[in-house]
mmCIF file of C-alpha atoms in Angstrom:
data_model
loop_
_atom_site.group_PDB
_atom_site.id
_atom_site.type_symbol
_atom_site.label_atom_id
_atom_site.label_comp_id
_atom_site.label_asym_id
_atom_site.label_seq_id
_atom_site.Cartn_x
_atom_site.Cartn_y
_atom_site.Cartn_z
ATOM 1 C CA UNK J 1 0.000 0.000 0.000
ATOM 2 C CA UNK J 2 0.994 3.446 -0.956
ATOM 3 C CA UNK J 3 1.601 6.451 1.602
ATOM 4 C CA UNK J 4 0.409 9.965 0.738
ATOM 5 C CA UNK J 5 2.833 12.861 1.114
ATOM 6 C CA UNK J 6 1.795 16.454 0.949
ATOM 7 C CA UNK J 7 4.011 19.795 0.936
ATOM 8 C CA UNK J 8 3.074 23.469 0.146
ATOM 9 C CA UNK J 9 4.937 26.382 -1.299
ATOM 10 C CA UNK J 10 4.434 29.931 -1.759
ATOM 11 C CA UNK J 11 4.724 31.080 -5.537
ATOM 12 C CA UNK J 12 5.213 35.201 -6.285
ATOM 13 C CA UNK J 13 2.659 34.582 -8.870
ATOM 14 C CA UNK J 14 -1.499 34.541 -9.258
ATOM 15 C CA UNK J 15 -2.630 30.489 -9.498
ATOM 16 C CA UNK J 16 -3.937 31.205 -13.402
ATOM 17 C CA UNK J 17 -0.220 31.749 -13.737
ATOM 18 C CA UNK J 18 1.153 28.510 -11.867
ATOM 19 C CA UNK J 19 -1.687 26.380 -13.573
ATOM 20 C CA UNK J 20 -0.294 27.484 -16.938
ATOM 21 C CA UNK J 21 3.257 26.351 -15.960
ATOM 22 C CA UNK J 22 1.592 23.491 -14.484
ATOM 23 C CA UNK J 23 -0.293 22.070 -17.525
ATOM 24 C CA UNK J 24 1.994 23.109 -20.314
ATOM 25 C CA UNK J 25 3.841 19.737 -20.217
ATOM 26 C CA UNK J 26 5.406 20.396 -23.441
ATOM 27 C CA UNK J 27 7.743 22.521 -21.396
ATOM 28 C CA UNK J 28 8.751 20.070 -18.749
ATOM 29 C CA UNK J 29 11.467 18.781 -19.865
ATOM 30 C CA UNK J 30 13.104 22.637 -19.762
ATOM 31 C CA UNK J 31 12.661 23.312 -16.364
ATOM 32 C CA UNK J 32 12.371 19.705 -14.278
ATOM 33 C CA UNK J 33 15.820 18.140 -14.194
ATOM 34 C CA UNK J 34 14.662 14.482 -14.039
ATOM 35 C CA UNK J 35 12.204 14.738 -16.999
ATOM 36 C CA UNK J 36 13.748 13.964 -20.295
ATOM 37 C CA UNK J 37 10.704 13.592 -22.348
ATOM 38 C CA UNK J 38 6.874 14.534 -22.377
ATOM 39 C CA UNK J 39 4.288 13.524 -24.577
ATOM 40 C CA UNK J 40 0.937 14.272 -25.021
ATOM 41 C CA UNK J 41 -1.014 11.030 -25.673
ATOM 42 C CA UNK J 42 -4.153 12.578 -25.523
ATOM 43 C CA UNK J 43 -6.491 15.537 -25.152
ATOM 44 C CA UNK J 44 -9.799 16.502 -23.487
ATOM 45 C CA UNK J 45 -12.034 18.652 -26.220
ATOM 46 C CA UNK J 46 -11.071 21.807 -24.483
ATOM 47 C CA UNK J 47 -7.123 21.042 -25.373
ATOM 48 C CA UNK J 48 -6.407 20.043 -21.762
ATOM 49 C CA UNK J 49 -3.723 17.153 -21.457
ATOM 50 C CA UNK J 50 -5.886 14.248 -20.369
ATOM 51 C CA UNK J 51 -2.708 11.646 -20.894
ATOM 52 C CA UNK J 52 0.716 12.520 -20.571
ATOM 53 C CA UNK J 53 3.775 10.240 -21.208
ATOM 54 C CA UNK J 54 6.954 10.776 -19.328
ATOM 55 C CA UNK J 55 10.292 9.877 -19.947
ATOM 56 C CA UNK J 56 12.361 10.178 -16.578
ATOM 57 C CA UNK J 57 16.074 9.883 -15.482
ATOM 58 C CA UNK J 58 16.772 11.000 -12.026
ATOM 59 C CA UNK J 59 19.894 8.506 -12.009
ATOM 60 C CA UNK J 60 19.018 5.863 -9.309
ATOM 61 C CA UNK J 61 15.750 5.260 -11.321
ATOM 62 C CA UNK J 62 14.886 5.639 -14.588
ATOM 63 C CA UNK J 63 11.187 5.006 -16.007
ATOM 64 C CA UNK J 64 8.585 5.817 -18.650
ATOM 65 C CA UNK J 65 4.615 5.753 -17.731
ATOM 66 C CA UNK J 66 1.549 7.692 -18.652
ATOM 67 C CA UNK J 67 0.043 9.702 -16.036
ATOM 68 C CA UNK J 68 -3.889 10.517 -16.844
ATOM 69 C CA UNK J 69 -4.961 14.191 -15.472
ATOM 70 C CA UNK J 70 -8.572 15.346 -14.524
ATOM 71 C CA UNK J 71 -8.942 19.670 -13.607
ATOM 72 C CA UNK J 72 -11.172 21.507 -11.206
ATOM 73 C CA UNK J 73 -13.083 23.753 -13.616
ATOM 74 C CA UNK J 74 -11.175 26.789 -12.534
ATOM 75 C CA UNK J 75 -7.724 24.709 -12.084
ATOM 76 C CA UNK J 76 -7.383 25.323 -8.358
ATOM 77 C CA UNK J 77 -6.676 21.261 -8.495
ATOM 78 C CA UNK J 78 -4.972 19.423 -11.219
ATOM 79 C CA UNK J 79 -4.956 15.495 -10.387
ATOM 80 C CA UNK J 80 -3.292 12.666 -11.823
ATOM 81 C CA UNK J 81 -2.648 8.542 -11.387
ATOM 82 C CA UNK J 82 -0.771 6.181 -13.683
ATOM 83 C CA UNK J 83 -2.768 4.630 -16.221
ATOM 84 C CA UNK J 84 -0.726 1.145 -16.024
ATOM 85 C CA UNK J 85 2.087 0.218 -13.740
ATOM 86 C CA UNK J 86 5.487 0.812 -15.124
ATOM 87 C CA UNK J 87 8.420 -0.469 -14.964
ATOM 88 C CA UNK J 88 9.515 1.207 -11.458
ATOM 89 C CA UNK J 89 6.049 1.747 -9.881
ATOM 90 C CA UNK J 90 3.008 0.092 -9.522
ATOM 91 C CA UNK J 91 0.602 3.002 -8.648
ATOM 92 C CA UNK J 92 0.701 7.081 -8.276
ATOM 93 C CA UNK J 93 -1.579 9.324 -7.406
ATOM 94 C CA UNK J 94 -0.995 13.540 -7.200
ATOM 95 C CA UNK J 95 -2.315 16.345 -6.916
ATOM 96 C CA UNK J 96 -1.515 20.029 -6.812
ATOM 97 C CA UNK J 97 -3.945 22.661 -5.109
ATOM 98 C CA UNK J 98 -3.280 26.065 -6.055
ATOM 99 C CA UNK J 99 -5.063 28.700 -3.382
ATOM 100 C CA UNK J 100 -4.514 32.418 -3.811
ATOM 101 C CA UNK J 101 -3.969 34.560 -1.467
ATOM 102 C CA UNK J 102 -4.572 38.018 -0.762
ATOM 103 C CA UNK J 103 -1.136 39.361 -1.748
ATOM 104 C CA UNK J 104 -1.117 38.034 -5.374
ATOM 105 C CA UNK J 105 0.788 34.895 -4.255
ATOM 106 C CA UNK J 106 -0.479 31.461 -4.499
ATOM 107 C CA UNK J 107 0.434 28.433 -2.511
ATOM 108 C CA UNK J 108 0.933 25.627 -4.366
ATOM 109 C CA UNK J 109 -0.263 22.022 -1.999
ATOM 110 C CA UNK J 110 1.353 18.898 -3.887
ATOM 111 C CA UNK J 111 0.395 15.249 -2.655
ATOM 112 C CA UNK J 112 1.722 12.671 -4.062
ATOM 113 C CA UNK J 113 1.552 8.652 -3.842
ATOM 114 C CA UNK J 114 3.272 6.432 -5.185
ATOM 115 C CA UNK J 115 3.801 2.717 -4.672
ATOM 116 C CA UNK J 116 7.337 1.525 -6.242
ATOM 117 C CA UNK J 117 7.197 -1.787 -7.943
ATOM 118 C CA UNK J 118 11.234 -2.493 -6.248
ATOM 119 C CA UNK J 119 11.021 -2.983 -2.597
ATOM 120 C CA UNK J 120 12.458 0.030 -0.227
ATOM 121 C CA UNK J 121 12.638 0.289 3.225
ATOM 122 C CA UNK J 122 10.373 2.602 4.867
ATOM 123 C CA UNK J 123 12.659 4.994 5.751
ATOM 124 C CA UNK J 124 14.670 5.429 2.630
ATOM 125 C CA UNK J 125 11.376 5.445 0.508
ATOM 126 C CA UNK J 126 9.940 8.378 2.577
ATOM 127 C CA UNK J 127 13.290 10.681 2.658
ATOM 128 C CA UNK J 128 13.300 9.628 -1.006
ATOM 129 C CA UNK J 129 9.467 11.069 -1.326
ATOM 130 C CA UNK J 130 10.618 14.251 1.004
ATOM 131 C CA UNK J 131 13.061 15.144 -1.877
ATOM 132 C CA UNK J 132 11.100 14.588 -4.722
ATOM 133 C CA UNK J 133 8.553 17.024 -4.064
ATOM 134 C CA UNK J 134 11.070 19.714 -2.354
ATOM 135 C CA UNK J 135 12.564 19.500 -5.697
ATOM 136 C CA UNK J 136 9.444 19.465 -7.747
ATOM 137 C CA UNK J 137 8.011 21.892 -5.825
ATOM 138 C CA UNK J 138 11.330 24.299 -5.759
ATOM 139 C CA UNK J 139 11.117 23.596 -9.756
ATOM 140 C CA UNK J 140 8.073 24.937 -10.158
ATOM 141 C CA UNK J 141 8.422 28.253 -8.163
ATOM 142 C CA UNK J 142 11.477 28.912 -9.924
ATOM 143 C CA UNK J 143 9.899 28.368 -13.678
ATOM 144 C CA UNK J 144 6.807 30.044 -12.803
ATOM 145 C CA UNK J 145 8.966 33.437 -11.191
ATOM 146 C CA UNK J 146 10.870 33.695 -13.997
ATOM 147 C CA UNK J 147 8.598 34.070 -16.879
ATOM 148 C CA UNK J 148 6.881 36.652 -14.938
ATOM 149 C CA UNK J 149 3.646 36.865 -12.670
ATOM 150 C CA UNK J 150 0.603 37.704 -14.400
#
């Protein structure tokens, strides 16, 4: 069985802004270290990604799976979970909330599950879970300052 993790982060940006960033997966591969390679599979009739194929390579693990994405109508949350198991997990499930606040930030709440199809020990999976979503989190904030808050 999985375990959920959850982090937040404040981005100097309005959440229309960090949802762009967010769902333009084209782009991932500029701006997320581990991603070599997205690919839209398919599309909802609005032009929404509602599959995405990723090529990763964050060293100790390397992997390719589709992730499947549903929005919130006004893409506070953007969801996801792997369509099949892959060669390095056997489930995920994620989320990111974006929540404005009054300053013209928005904090960005990322949850993520995933259950690895290797064995880890407890320990070692969840510092390994810690620092993937510092670093996807960190990511983000960093792409989405740069090209400018709108």
């Amino acid at each position: 069985m999985a375990d959920s993790s959850t982090q937040s982060i404040v981005i100097g940006a309005s959440p229309d802004r960090v949802a762009a960033v967010v769902c333009d997966f084209a782009r991932y591969p500029e701006w997320t270290e581990a991603v070599r390679r997205t690919e839209v599979v398919e599309e909802y009739e609005d032009g929404y990604a509602s599959q995405v194929r990723f090529t990763i390579d964050a060293g100790v693990m390397a992997d390719e799976y589709v992730l499947a994405y549903e929005y919130a109508e006004d893409l506070s949350r953007i969801e996801w979970h792997l369509v099949t198991p892959s060669k390095m997990q056997k489930s995920q499930r994620g989320s990111y909330d974006l929540v404005g606040n009054a300053d013209g930030t928005c904090t960005v709440t990322y949850t993520l599950e995933v259950e690895l199809s290797v064995g880890m020990l407890g320990m070692f999976r969840r510092k390994a879970e810690k620092m993937i979503m510092d670093t996807a989190l960190k990511q983000l904030k960093r792409r989405v300052e740069a090209t400018g808050a709108a």
